[in-house]
């Protein structure tokens, strides 16, 4: 068990730059539950830590009830994603195709949600993919969002993401 904890800590230190904690935007109840928290859809916003000028919003279901209220419920894998250019695109560092931008826990131990980023070199488009996975088996449920890299001001040229993709 100590080796597992040490490995998790080392991987956390050595992992590439990840986004800050997501900003909660709003939650909407979907199932009313008496005396315990309701089931909800929660919308969050997050900025890409390596590409300034890109913001993503994702919606995740959050279980209520006793287990949900205690943080013990395993959340379902239905996650939607939308990313947009919100300012001039500036790359802060090189990145690998499919590099993790944000990862968060979706159950007490084994399930997580990840947003990863890539570059469609041919079309000069950033591509973001959200999916959930488990230690033993993954989930085919996913959502993709594309951000065409456009000039933000008339006198500036749009950068090429192909110059920032490693390996």
XYZ file of N, CA and C in Angstrom:
501
model
N 0.832 -1.194 0.000
C 0.000 0.000 0.000
C 0.877 1.258 0.000
N 1.980 1.217 0.768
C 2.871 2.374 0.809
C 3.452 2.676 -0.565
N 3.753 1.603 -1.330
C 4.317 1.795 -2.665
C 3.303 2.445 -3.595
N 2.032 2.052 -3.465
C 0.978 2.646 -4.284
C 0.839 4.135 -3.979
N 0.840 4.489 -2.716
C 0.730 5.898 -2.322
C 1.941 6.681 -2.819
N 3.131 6.113 -2.679
C 4.346 6.785 -3.150
C 4.306 6.985 -4.662
N 3.824 5.979 -5.399
C 3.735 6.093 -6.861
C 2.756 7.189 -7.261
N 1.632 7.266 -6.587
C 0.645 8.307 -6.890
C 1.232 9.690 -6.628
N 1.963 9.850 -5.529
C 2.572 11.138 -5.213
C 3.637 11.515 -6.236
N 4.461 10.553 -6.649
C 5.500 10.834 -7.642
C 4.875 11.222 -8.970
N 3.857 10.484 -9.411
C 3.199 10.810 -10.673
C 2.549 12.183 -10.616
N 2.010 12.553 -9.484
C 1.413 13.878 -9.338
C 2.448 14.975 -9.458
N 3.655 14.749 -8.947
C 4.715 15.751 -9.026
C 5.279 15.836 -10.434
N 5.369 14.697 -11.132
C 5.988 14.666 -12.445
C 5.026 14.918 -13.596
N 3.751 15.052 -13.319
C 2.780 15.229 -14.399
C 2.894 16.626 -15.007
N 2.477 16.776 -16.280
C 2.554 18.083 -16.924
C 1.607 19.081 -16.265
N 1.771 20.346 -16.641
C 0.948 21.406 -16.056
C -0.526 21.101 -16.234
N -1.257 21.160 -15.142
C -2.688 20.938 -15.203
C -3.402 22.209 -14.779
N -4.638 22.300 -15.223
C -5.447 23.481 -14.931
C -5.690 23.606 -13.428
N -5.939 24.825 -13.009
C -6.332 25.068 -11.630
C -7.682 24.414 -11.397
N -8.122 24.419 -10.160
C -9.436 23.864 -9.869
C -10.485 24.564 -10.720
N -11.449 23.807 -11.235
C -12.481 24.428 -12.067
C -13.359 25.384 -11.256
N -13.883 26.388 -11.943
C -14.778 27.357 -11.321
C -16.214 26.861 -11.449
N -16.944 26.730 -10.337
C -18.356 26.356 -10.457
C -19.146 27.517 -11.064
N -19.945 27.217 -12.075
C -20.755 28.243 -12.735
C -22.178 28.201 -12.166
N -22.835 27.044 -12.275
C -24.137 26.860 -11.640
C -24.477 25.379 -11.590
N -25.482 25.053 -10.755
C -25.986 23.678 -10.652
C -27.497 23.723 -10.813
N -28.030 22.703 -11.454
C -29.474 22.600 -11.689
C -29.953 21.244 -11.187
N -30.926 21.248 -10.279
C -31.456 19.990 -9.749
C -32.201 19.228 -10.834
N -31.988 17.922 -10.858
C -32.675 17.062 -11.827
C -33.580 16.048 -11.147
N -33.248 15.663 -9.917
C -34.071 14.727 -9.150
C -34.190 15.265 -7.730
N -35.418 15.469 -7.276
C -35.643 15.952 -5.927
C -35.576 14.782 -4.960
N -34.879 14.972 -3.876
C -34.774 13.941 -2.843
C -35.116 14.587 -1.494
N -36.076 14.038 -0.793
C -36.420 14.611 0.509
C -35.336 14.320 1.541
N -34.975 15.314 2.332
C -34.043 15.212 3.457
C -32.584 14.962 3.081
N -32.272 14.773 1.814
C -30.881 14.597 1.372
C -30.658 15.469 0.141
N -29.395 15.681 -0.245
C -29.152 16.520 -1.429
C -29.793 15.947 -2.692
N -30.256 16.847 -3.555
C -30.832 16.451 -4.844
C -29.737 15.999 -5.806
N -30.118 15.207 -6.824
C -29.231 14.956 -7.957
C -29.183 16.243 -8.766
N -28.016 16.554 -9.320
C -27.857 17.819 -10.043
C -27.021 17.640 -11.294
N -27.161 18.601 -12.192
C -26.201 18.800 -13.271
C -25.383 20.019 -12.854
N -24.064 19.877 -12.867
C -23.178 20.962 -12.432
C -22.338 21.424 -13.611
N -22.296 22.740 -13.822
C -21.520 23.334 -14.913
C -20.289 24.001 -14.303
N -19.126 23.689 -14.873
C -17.853 24.238 -14.407
C -17.109 24.884 -15.564
N -16.276 25.870 -15.249
C -15.419 26.511 -16.235
C -13.962 26.347 -15.839
N -13.095 26.188 -16.841
C -11.667 26.026 -16.581
C -10.878 26.625 -17.740
N -9.774 27.274 -17.423
C -8.882 27.827 -18.438
C -7.781 26.823 -18.738
N -7.368 26.746 -19.990
C -6.268 25.868 -20.369
C -4.980 26.446 -19.783
N -4.234 25.684 -18.978
C -3.040 26.232 -18.333
C -1.868 26.465 -19.292
N -1.858 25.810 -20.448
C -0.750 25.970 -21.402
C -1.099 26.820 -22.613
N -2.386 27.111 -22.801
C -2.820 27.895 -23.960
C -3.717 29.017 -23.454
N -3.143 30.201 -23.290
C -3.996 31.305 -22.842
C -4.905 31.710 -23.997
N -6.109 32.127 -23.650
C -7.096 32.496 -24.659
C -8.096 31.399 -24.941
N -8.014 30.262 -24.228
C -8.982 29.172 -24.396
C -9.629 28.873 -23.050
N -10.944 28.827 -23.041
C -11.703 28.447 -21.855
C -12.613 27.280 -22.220
N -12.746 26.350 -21.300
C -13.636 25.197 -21.496
C -14.693 25.194 -20.401
N -15.868 24.742 -20.781
C -16.949 24.537 -19.829
C -17.408 23.095 -19.987
N -17.645 22.440 -18.862
C -18.142 21.069 -18.918
C -19.256 20.899 -17.899
N -20.143 19.966 -18.218
C -21.273 19.666 -17.357
C -21.171 18.218 -16.916
N -21.287 18.007 -15.610
C -21.224 16.666 -15.045
C -22.441 16.425 -14.160
N -22.967 15.201 -14.176
C -24.026 14.881 -13.218
C -23.412 14.659 -11.838
N -24.100 15.119 -10.810
C -23.668 14.900 -9.436
C -24.802 14.227 -8.682
N -24.517 13.049 -8.145
C -25.538 12.295 -7.427
C -25.802 12.913 -6.069
N -27.062 12.882 -5.690
C -27.460 13.341 -4.372
C -27.647 12.150 -3.455
N -28.647 12.239 -2.619
C -28.910 11.156 -1.682
C -27.882 11.118 -0.581
N -27.905 10.073 0.194
C -26.983 9.948 1.320
C -25.553 9.761 0.823
N -25.336 8.819 -0.124
C -23.979 8.581 -0.639
C -23.415 9.818 -1.338
N -24.232 10.480 -2.136
C -23.778 11.681 -2.819
C -23.437 12.792 -1.852
N -24.251 12.963 -0.830
C -24.006 13.992 0.170
C -22.725 13.763 0.949
N -22.346 12.491 1.124
C -21.120 12.146 1.842
C -19.906 12.032 0.927
N -20.124 12.186 -0.394
C -19.010 12.067 -1.344
C -18.605 10.637 -1.622
N -19.516 9.682 -1.389
C -19.204 8.262 -1.573
C -19.817 7.668 -2.834
N -20.678 8.405 -3.524
C -21.359 7.876 -4.709
C -20.410 7.856 -5.896
N -20.511 6.804 -6.704
C -19.765 6.777 -7.954
C -20.595 7.505 -8.996
N -20.013 8.536 -9.572
C -20.722 9.358 -10.542
C -20.754 8.673 -11.900
N -21.819 8.932 -12.657
C -21.927 8.362 -14.001
C -20.964 9.073 -14.936
N -20.752 8.485 -16.101
C -19.740 8.968 -17.040
C -20.264 9.962 -18.061
N -21.495 10.420 -17.931
C -22.068 11.357 -18.896
C -21.522 12.759 -18.630
N -20.610 13.213 -19.496
C -19.980 14.519 -19.328
C -20.002 15.217 -20.681
N -20.425 16.483 -20.708
C -20.392 17.242 -21.963
C -19.312 18.315 -21.855
N -18.820 18.758 -23.017
C -17.694 19.676 -23.048
C -17.868 20.694 -24.161
N -17.520 21.943 -23.875
C -17.490 22.995 -24.888
C -16.299 23.902 -24.588
N -15.432 24.092 -25.572
C -14.263 24.963 -25.422
C -14.326 26.046 -26.495
N -13.899 27.254 -26.148
C -13.959 28.394 -27.064
C -12.706 29.251 -26.933
N -12.391 29.953 -27.991
C -11.352 30.968 -27.918
C -11.978 32.204 -27.277
N -11.373 32.683 -26.190
C -11.918 33.823 -25.453
C -10.953 35.009 -25.436
N -9.858 34.895 -26.153
C -8.864 35.964 -26.227
C -7.792 35.544 -27.211
N -6.743 36.347 -27.350
C -5.666 35.958 -28.262
C -5.007 34.667 -27.789
N -4.771 33.747 -28.693
C -4.138 32.465 -28.366
C -2.642 32.695 -28.193
N -2.131 32.255 -27.044
C -0.694 32.296 -26.775
C -0.308 30.980 -26.121
N 0.644 30.288 -26.717
C 1.128 29.025 -26.166
C 2.222 29.319 -25.157
N 2.129 28.705 -23.971
C 3.100 28.930 -22.903
C 4.213 27.887 -22.913
N 3.946 26.721 -23.491
C 4.931 25.639 -23.531
C 4.484 24.621 -24.569
N 5.408 23.759 -24.952
C 5.054 22.668 -25.866
C 4.224 21.645 -25.109
N 3.414 20.888 -25.827
C 2.598 19.850 -25.211
C 2.533 18.648 -26.131
N 2.219 17.501 -25.561
C 2.070 16.265 -26.322
C 0.621 16.087 -26.738
N 0.401 15.397 -27.839
C -0.960 15.062 -28.263
C -1.609 14.210 -27.167
N -2.817 14.583 -26.761
C -3.542 13.835 -25.739
C -3.068 14.113 -24.322
N -2.343 15.202 -24.121
C -1.847 15.539 -22.783
C -3.001 15.966 -21.882
N -2.954 15.546 -20.627
C -4.013 15.848 -19.665
C -3.989 17.326 -19.293
N -5.148 17.966 -19.439
C -5.305 19.360 -19.029
C -5.884 19.436 -17.614
N -6.843 18.587 -17.328
C -7.446 18.538 -15.989
C -7.892 17.111 -15.720
N -7.743 16.700 -14.482
C -8.189 15.367 -14.061
C -8.836 15.525 -12.701
N -10.013 14.925 -12.541
C -10.666 14.988 -11.235
C -11.325 13.663 -10.916
N -11.462 13.417 -9.631
C -12.027 12.181 -9.109
C -13.539 12.148 -9.345
N -14.056 10.985 -9.758
C -15.499 10.815 -9.953
C -16.065 9.722 -9.053
N -15.231 9.091 -8.240
C -15.681 8.149 -7.221
C -14.648 8.156 -6.101
N -14.935 7.457 -5.044
C -14.054 7.471 -3.887
C -12.654 6.983 -4.237
N -12.531 5.940 -5.077
C -11.205 5.379 -5.338
C -10.818 5.238 -6.803
N -11.684 4.692 -7.630
C -11.219 4.149 -8.898
C -11.599 4.908 -10.159
N -12.485 5.860 -10.111
C -12.982 6.501 -11.331
C -12.542 7.954 -11.395
N -12.133 8.398 -12.576
C -11.741 9.792 -12.750
C -12.256 10.318 -14.074
N -12.317 11.640 -14.176
C -12.669 12.331 -15.408
C -11.431 13.094 -15.855
N -11.171 13.080 -17.160
C -10.017 13.789 -17.685
C -10.415 14.624 -18.892
N -9.834 15.805 -18.986
C -9.910 16.586 -20.219
C -8.486 16.609 -20.771
N -8.347 16.155 -22.002
C -7.039 16.130 -22.650
C -7.072 17.031 -23.876
N -5.890 17.478 -24.310
C -5.803 18.412 -25.428
C -4.914 17.838 -26.512
N -5.227 18.217 -27.753
C -4.403 17.857 -28.893
C -4.481 18.952 -29.938
N -3.753 18.753 -31.025
C -3.707 19.738 -32.093
C -3.967 19.050 -33.418
N -4.974 19.509 -34.149
C -5.201 19.082 -35.527
C -4.298 19.973 -36.374
N -3.120 19.450 -36.694
C -2.089 20.239 -37.376
C -2.569 20.726 -38.739
N -3.251 19.873 -39.469
C -3.703 20.216 -40.819
C -4.649 21.417 -40.816
N -5.537 21.502 -39.837
C -6.565 22.539 -39.804
C -6.253 23.683 -38.826
N -5.124 23.586 -38.101
C -4.746 24.562 -37.077
C -5.873 24.746 -36.056
N -6.279 23.612 -35.473
C -7.387 23.594 -34.520
C -6.940 22.852 -33.261
N -7.207 23.435 -32.105
C -7.010 22.727 -30.848
C -8.218 21.830 -30.625
N -7.979 20.607 -30.176
C -9.047 19.640 -29.958
C -8.990 19.198 -28.498
N -10.129 19.280 -27.826
C -10.238 18.887 -26.430
C -11.195 17.708 -26.336
N -10.813 16.708 -25.538
C -11.607 15.492 -25.343
C -11.816 15.300 -23.854
N -13.054 15.042 -23.450
C -13.335 14.693 -22.054
C -13.833 13.260 -22.034
N -13.356 12.486 -21.056
C -13.799 11.099 -20.888
C -13.596 10.704 -19.441
N -14.229 9.627 -19.059
C -14.017 9.105 -17.710
C -13.373 7.738 -17.838
N -12.625 7.363 -16.817
C -11.994 6.055 -16.830
C -11.968 5.479 -15.421
N -11.733 4.183 -15.381
C -11.558 3.465 -14.129
C -10.221 2.754 -14.183
N -9.739 2.360 -13.024
C -8.470 1.636 -12.983
C -8.584 0.335 -13.771
N -9.696 -0.352 -13.666
C -9.860 -1.654 -14.320
C -10.403 -1.511 -15.736
N -11.455 -0.746 -15.908
C -12.068 -0.600 -17.233
C -12.455 0.853 -17.465
N -12.388 1.266 -18.703
C -12.737 2.635 -19.048
C -14.202 2.764 -19.418
N -14.560 3.918 -19.922
C -15.918 4.171 -20.373
C -15.853 4.725 -21.782
N -16.713 4.238 -22.673
C -16.706 4.790 -24.029
C -17.396 6.150 -24.122
N -18.021 6.604 -23.052
C -18.723 7.886 -23.101
C -17.704 9.012 -23.101
N -17.871 9.937 -24.047
C -16.917 11.021 -24.190
C -17.573 12.184 -24.902
N -16.869 13.303 -24.939
C -17.319 14.479 -25.668
C -16.082 15.205 -26.180
N -16.191 15.779 -27.365
C -15.069 16.471 -27.998
C -15.475 17.891 -28.337
N -14.527 18.811 -28.219
C -14.755 20.202 -28.594
C -13.533 20.702 -29.350
N -13.773 21.439 -30.418
C -12.694 21.980 -31.247
C -12.642 23.494 -31.132
N -11.416 24.030 -31.103
C -11.209 25.473 -31.023
C -10.325 25.882 -32.199
N -10.925 26.414 -33.286
C -10.100 26.924 -34.382
C -9.278 28.106 -33.876
N -8.003 28.123 -34.202
C -7.136 29.208 -33.749
C -7.245 30.355 -34.741
N -7.859 31.426 -34.296
C -8.145 32.570 -35.156
C -7.390 33.796 -34.645
N -7.062 34.735 -35.547
C -6.462 35.984 -35.066
C -7.473 36.724 -34.197
N -7.005 37.330 -33.118
C -7.914 38.006 -32.204
C -8.109 39.455 -32.603
N -7.115 40.067 -33.167
C -7.214 41.450 -33.641
C -6.888 41.455 -35.132
N -7.443 42.387 -35.882
C -7.229 42.387 -37.335
C -5.762 42.433 -37.752
N -4.915 43.069 -36.964
C -3.526 43.228 -37.381
C -2.608 42.091 -36.917
N -3.147 41.088 -36.220
C -2.302 39.999 -35.740
C -2.597 38.713 -36.499
N -1.574 37.905 -36.669
C -1.735 36.598 -37.311
C -1.983 35.554 -36.233
N -2.743 34.543 -36.572
C -3.017 33.462 -35.632
C -1.794 32.554 -35.533
N -1.422 32.133 -34.316
C -0.296 31.209 -34.200
C -0.674 29.834 -34.751
N 0.316 29.030 -35.079
C 0.106 27.674 -35.582
C 0.345 26.685 -34.441
N -0.668 25.869 -34.093
C -0.499 24.925 -32.990
C 0.543 23.862 -33.327
N 0.786 23.612 -34.615
C 1.777 22.603 -35.019
C 3.163 22.947 -34.497
N 3.422 24.213 -34.239
C 4.723 24.633 -33.718
C 4.863 24.366 -32.235
N 3.778 23.972 -31.580
C 3.779 23.781 -30.135
C 3.500 22.353 -29.709
N 3.307 21.455 -30.662
C 3.056 20.052 -30.331
C 4.389 19.321 -30.312
N 4.663 18.622 -29.236
C 5.889 17.853 -29.126
C 5.701 16.453 -29.667
N 6.806 15.728 -29.783
C 6.857 14.324 -30.126
C 5.956 13.911 -31.161
